[in-house]
Amino acid sequence: MGSESQFWWNWGVSAIGAFGTVAAVIVALFGNRLQRWLFPPRLTVNLADSGGVKGGYTLIDAAGQRVESEARWYHALVANPTRWPAVTQVQVALRQIEEVDALGKPCPIWAGDTPLQWAHKGDRPLLLNIGHAAEFDLFSVVKEGWLDIHPLAPLESQSTRWPDKAHIFLTVQARGIEGDSPATRFEVAWDGAWSDDRTEMARHVVVRATTPAEV
């Protein structure tokens, strides 16, 4: 190899090494930002299972005693379609409740911003990092004859329980440090009946996502 060829060879090797060093520094300093720019995380909210999941429900009787009952729990799913990177410190907020009037028109009865509880909460923290999807409690129907929604705190001037039957719309939104989901509106209709059979219960409770309302 001639001296000129050796020079350019050495120069090329040095340039590649220098580029690698600069790239390593850039990744070290700005890796998370580059990662989120190349693979931007986003949140979505969808219905998990329109048939619900049968489970327990704790009642407090007139004497203040805890009584175990049955309920069917209906969950919605917070997902991050890219899965990586995760959206951090996510919480789901209830934004609006509408109730269908005698003419079949949804009318707002409550608007605000209050967190809903995660499904199967156990020792789960209030804020989750969403890479893999997580479910939250949209509502439940209790065997004793009412429908509940499950905010973490009581709503001001609005009951969270509908006895006998219900036809409501719930607007929810998932929020994290890196971004929020679009507002998602769910229509919930229950005719007041209960069945232990999943297929039969699906005739009594209907839930579906609809066009979001302004909140």
PDB file of N, CA and C in Angstrom, residues 56-100:
ATOM      1  N   GLY A  56     -66.433 -10.478  42.245  1.00  0.00           N
ATOM      2  CA  GLY A  56     -67.014 -10.151  43.542  1.00  0.00           C
ATOM      3  C   GLY A  56     -67.320  -8.671  43.686  1.00  0.00           C
ATOM      4  N   TYR A  57     -68.152  -8.380  44.686  1.00  0.00           N
ATOM      5  CA  TYR A  57     -68.523  -6.997  44.984  1.00  0.00           C
ATOM      6  C   TYR A  57     -68.843  -6.928  46.472  1.00  0.00           C
ATOM      7  N   THR A  58     -68.242  -5.994  47.179  1.00  0.00           N
ATOM      8  CA  THR A  58     -68.454  -5.869  48.615  1.00  0.00           C
ATOM      9  C   THR A  58     -69.527  -4.828  48.903  1.00  0.00           C
ATOM     10  N   LEU A  59     -70.581  -5.259  49.597  1.00  0.00           N
ATOM     11  CA  LEU A  59     -71.663  -4.362  50.000  1.00  0.00           C
ATOM     12  C   LEU A  59     -71.529  -4.035  51.477  1.00  0.00           C
ATOM     13  N   ILE A  60     -72.037  -2.887  51.852  1.00  0.00           N
ATOM     14  CA  ILE A  60     -72.151  -2.512  53.264  1.00  0.00           C
ATOM     15  C   ILE A  60     -73.641  -2.482  53.597  1.00  0.00           C
ATOM     16  N   ASP A  61     -74.082  -3.379  54.507  1.00  0.00           N
ATOM     17  CA  ASP A  61     -75.509  -3.465  54.812  1.00  0.00           C
ATOM     18  C   ASP A  61     -75.936  -2.387  55.794  1.00  0.00           C
ATOM     19  N   ALA A  62     -77.230  -2.402  56.158  1.00  0.00           N
ATOM     20  CA  ALA A  62     -77.792  -1.365  57.030  1.00  0.00           C
ATOM     21  C   ALA A  62     -77.115  -1.321  58.388  1.00  0.00           C
ATOM     22  N   ALA A  63     -76.566  -2.447  58.809  1.00  0.00           N
ATOM     23  CA  ALA A  63     -75.885  -2.502  60.102  1.00  0.00           C
ATOM     24  C   ALA A  63     -74.405  -2.131  59.992  1.00  0.00           C
ATOM     25  N   GLY A  64     -73.981  -1.756  58.796  1.00  0.00           N
ATOM     26  CA  GLY A  64     -72.585  -1.389  58.599  1.00  0.00           C
ATOM     27  C   GLY A  64     -71.657  -2.572  58.418  1.00  0.00           C
ATOM     28  N   GLN A  65     -72.216  -3.738  58.170  1.00  0.00           N
ATOM     29  CA  GLN A  65     -71.405  -4.943  57.990  1.00  0.00           C
ATOM     30  C   GLN A  65     -71.070  -5.155  56.509  1.00  0.00           C
ATOM     31  N   ARG A  66     -69.899  -5.708  56.255  1.00  0.00           N
ATOM     32  CA  ARG A  66     -69.483  -6.026  54.892  1.00  0.00           C
ATOM     33  C   ARG A  66     -70.143  -7.330  54.429  1.00  0.00           C
ATOM     34  N   VAL A  67     -70.770  -7.290  53.283  1.00  0.00           N
ATOM     35  CA  VAL A  67     -71.432  -8.467  52.710  1.00  0.00           C
ATOM     36  C   VAL A  67     -70.893  -8.673  51.297  1.00  0.00           C
ATOM     37  N   GLU A  68     -70.456  -9.890  51.009  1.00  0.00           N
ATOM     38  CA  GLU A  68     -69.926 -10.176  49.679  1.00  0.00           C
ATOM     39  C   GLU A  68     -71.065 -10.515  48.718  1.00  0.00           C
ATOM     40  N   SER A  69     -71.052  -9.889  47.547  1.00  0.00           N
ATOM     41  CA  SER A  69     -72.068 -10.134  46.534  1.00  0.00           C
ATOM     42  C   SER A  69     -71.375 -10.421  45.206  1.00  0.00           C
ATOM     43  N   GLU A  70     -72.157 -10.447  44.133  1.00  0.00           N
ATOM     44  CA  GLU A  70     -71.633 -10.675  42.790  1.00  0.00           C
ATOM     45  C   GLU A  70     -71.911  -9.466  41.917  1.00  0.00           C
ATOM     46  N   ALA A  71     -71.055  -9.281  40.941  1.00  0.00           N
ATOM     47  CA  ALA A  71     -71.240  -8.207  39.966  1.00  0.00           C
ATOM     48  C   ALA A  71     -70.593  -8.623  38.663  1.00  0.00           C
ATOM     49  N   ARG A  72     -70.957  -7.942  37.603  1.00  0.00           N
ATOM     50  CA  ARG A  72     -70.237  -8.107  36.339  1.00  0.00           C
ATOM     51  C   ARG A  72     -69.531  -6.777  36.077  1.00  0.00           C
ATOM     52  N   TRP A  73     -68.206  -6.880  35.905  1.00  0.00           N
ATOM     53  CA  TRP A  73     -67.358  -5.702  35.748  1.00  0.00           C
ATOM     54  C   TRP A  73     -67.037  -5.495  34.271  1.00  0.00           C
ATOM     55  N   TYR A  74     -67.194  -4.254  33.833  1.00  0.00           N
ATOM     56  CA  TYR A  74     -66.925  -3.899  32.440  1.00  0.00           C
ATOM     57  C   TYR A  74     -65.712  -2.973  32.413  1.00  0.00           C
ATOM     58  N   HIS A  75     -64.700  -3.391  31.668  1.00  0.00           N
ATOM     59  CA  HIS A  75     -63.417  -2.700  31.659  1.00  0.00           C
ATOM     60  C   HIS A  75     -63.152  -2.046  30.304  1.00  0.00           C
ATOM     61  N   ALA A  76     -62.396  -0.967  30.356  1.00  0.00           N
ATOM     62  CA  ALA A  76     -61.825  -0.379  29.142  1.00  0.00           C
ATOM     63  C   ALA A  76     -60.309  -0.498  29.235  1.00  0.00           C
ATOM     64  N   LEU A  77     -59.661  -0.366  28.093  1.00  0.00           N
ATOM     65  CA  LEU A  77     -58.245  -0.678  27.965  1.00  0.00           C
ATOM     66  C   LEU A  77     -57.468   0.563  27.554  1.00  0.00           C
ATOM     67  N   VAL A  78     -56.442   0.904  28.340  1.00  0.00           N
ATOM     68  CA  VAL A  78     -55.503   1.960  27.949  1.00  0.00           C
ATOM     69  C   VAL A  78     -54.303   1.286  27.293  1.00  0.00           C
ATOM     70  N   ALA A  79     -54.019   1.647  26.050  1.00  0.00           N
ATOM     71  CA  ALA A  79     -52.934   1.003  25.313  1.00  0.00           C
ATOM     72  C   ALA A  79     -51.992   2.046  24.739  1.00  0.00           C
ATOM     73  N   ASN A  80     -50.771   1.605  24.510  1.00  0.00           N
ATOM     74  CA  ASN A  80     -49.743   2.392  23.837  1.00  0.00           C
ATOM     75  C   ASN A  80     -49.331   1.570  22.619  1.00  0.00           C
ATOM     76  N   PRO A  81     -49.883   1.866  21.426  1.00  0.00           N
ATOM     77  CA  PRO A  81     -49.669   0.990  20.270  1.00  0.00           C
ATOM     78  C   PRO A  81     -48.202   0.741  19.936  1.00  0.00           C
ATOM     79  N   THR A  82     -47.313   1.693  20.222  1.00  0.00           N
ATOM     80  CA  THR A  82     -45.900   1.469  19.944  1.00  0.00           C
ATOM     81  C   THR A  82     -45.245   0.598  21.012  1.00  0.00           C
ATOM     82  N   ARG A  83     -45.847   0.558  22.222  1.00  0.00           N
ATOM     83  CA  ARG A  83     -45.378  -0.203  23.375  1.00  0.00           C
ATOM     84  C   ARG A  83     -44.034   0.280  23.898  1.00  0.00           C
ATOM     85  N   TRP A  84     -43.187   0.761  23.048  1.00  0.00           N
ATOM     86  CA  TRP A  84     -41.879   1.259  23.449  1.00  0.00           C
ATOM     87  C   TRP A  84     -41.590   2.526  22.666  1.00  0.00           C
ATOM     88  N   PRO A  85     -41.239   3.623  23.345  1.00  0.00           N
ATOM     89  CA  PRO A  85     -41.082   3.751  24.796  1.00  0.00           C
ATOM     90  C   PRO A  85     -42.429   3.851  25.509  1.00  0.00           C
ATOM     91  N   ALA A  86     -42.416   3.581  26.797  1.00  0.00           N
ATOM     92  CA  ALA A  86     -43.634   3.651  27.596  1.00  0.00           C
ATOM     93  C   ALA A  86     -44.067   5.095  27.803  1.00  0.00           C
ATOM     94  N   VAL A  87     -45.376   5.287  27.990  1.00  0.00           N
ATOM     95  CA  VAL A  87     -45.915   6.576  28.446  1.00  0.00           C
ATOM     96  C   VAL A  87     -45.964   6.494  29.965  1.00  0.00           C
ATOM     97  N   THR A  88     -45.374   7.446  30.631  1.00  0.00           N
ATOM     98  CA  THR A  88     -45.187   7.358  32.075  1.00  0.00           C
ATOM     99  C   THR A  88     -46.261   8.115  32.853  1.00  0.00           C
ATOM    100  N   GLN A  89     -46.494   7.638  34.073  1.00  0.00           N
ATOM    101  CA  GLN A  89     -47.405   8.265  35.042  1.00  0.00           C
ATOM    102  C   GLN A  89     -48.794   8.510  34.433  1.00  0.00           C
ATOM    103  N   VAL A  90     -49.391   7.442  33.954  1.00  0.00           N
ATOM    104  CA  VAL A  90     -50.692   7.530  33.284  1.00  0.00           C
ATOM    105  C   VAL A  90     -51.819   7.349  34.295  1.00  0.00           C
ATOM    106  N   GLN A  91     -52.838   8.153  34.141  1.00  0.00           N
ATOM    107  CA  GLN A  91     -54.063   8.025  34.915  1.00  0.00           C
ATOM    108  C   GLN A  91     -55.239   8.277  33.975  1.00  0.00           C
ATOM    109  N   VAL A  92     -56.375   7.623  34.255  1.00  0.00           N
ATOM    110  CA  VAL A  92     -57.569   7.798  33.421  1.00  0.00           C
ATOM    111  C   VAL A  92     -58.543   8.715  34.152  1.00  0.00           C
ATOM    112  N   ALA A  93     -59.011   9.733  33.456  1.00  0.00           N
ATOM    113  CA  ALA A  93     -59.940  10.694  34.054  1.00  0.00           C
ATOM    114  C   ALA A  93     -61.329  10.548  33.455  1.00  0.00           C
ATOM    115  N   LEU A  94     -62.336  10.594  34.319  1.00  0.00           N
ATOM    116  CA  LEU A  94     -63.728  10.730  33.882  1.00  0.00           C
ATOM    117  C   LEU A  94     -63.978  12.205  33.618  1.00  0.00           C
ATOM    118  N   ARG A  95     -64.415  12.533  32.391  1.00  0.00           N
ATOM    119  CA  ARG A  95     -64.582  13.934  32.009  1.00  0.00           C
ATOM    120  C   ARG A  95     -66.044  14.378  31.985  1.00  0.00           C
ATOM    121  N   GLN A  96     -66.952  13.468  31.628  1.00  0.00           N
ATOM    122  CA  GLN A  96     -68.357  13.874  31.498  1.00  0.00           C
ATOM    123  C   GLN A  96     -69.270  12.670  31.620  1.00  0.00           C
ATOM    124  N   ILE A  97     -70.449  12.912  32.208  1.00  0.00           N
ATOM    125  CA  ILE A  97     -71.527  11.926  32.247  1.00  0.00           C
ATOM    126  C   ILE A  97     -72.745  12.550  31.579  1.00  0.00           C
ATOM    127  N   GLU A  98     -73.347  11.791  30.670  1.00  0.00           N
ATOM    128  CA  GLU A  98     -74.613  12.196  30.072  1.00  0.00           C
ATOM    129  C   GLU A  98     -75.643  11.121  30.378  1.00  0.00           C
ATOM    130  N   GLU A  99     -76.890  11.542  30.512  1.00  0.00           N
ATOM    131  CA  GLU A  99     -77.987  10.606  30.738  1.00  0.00           C
ATOM    132  C   GLU A  99     -79.040  10.834  29.669  1.00  0.00           C
ATOM    133  N   VAL A 100     -79.591   9.754  29.148  1.00  0.00           N
ATOM    134  CA  VAL A 100     -80.581   9.856  28.076  1.00  0.00           C
ATOM    135  C   VAL A 100     -81.931  10.236  28.665  1.00  0.00           C
TER     136      VAL A 100
END
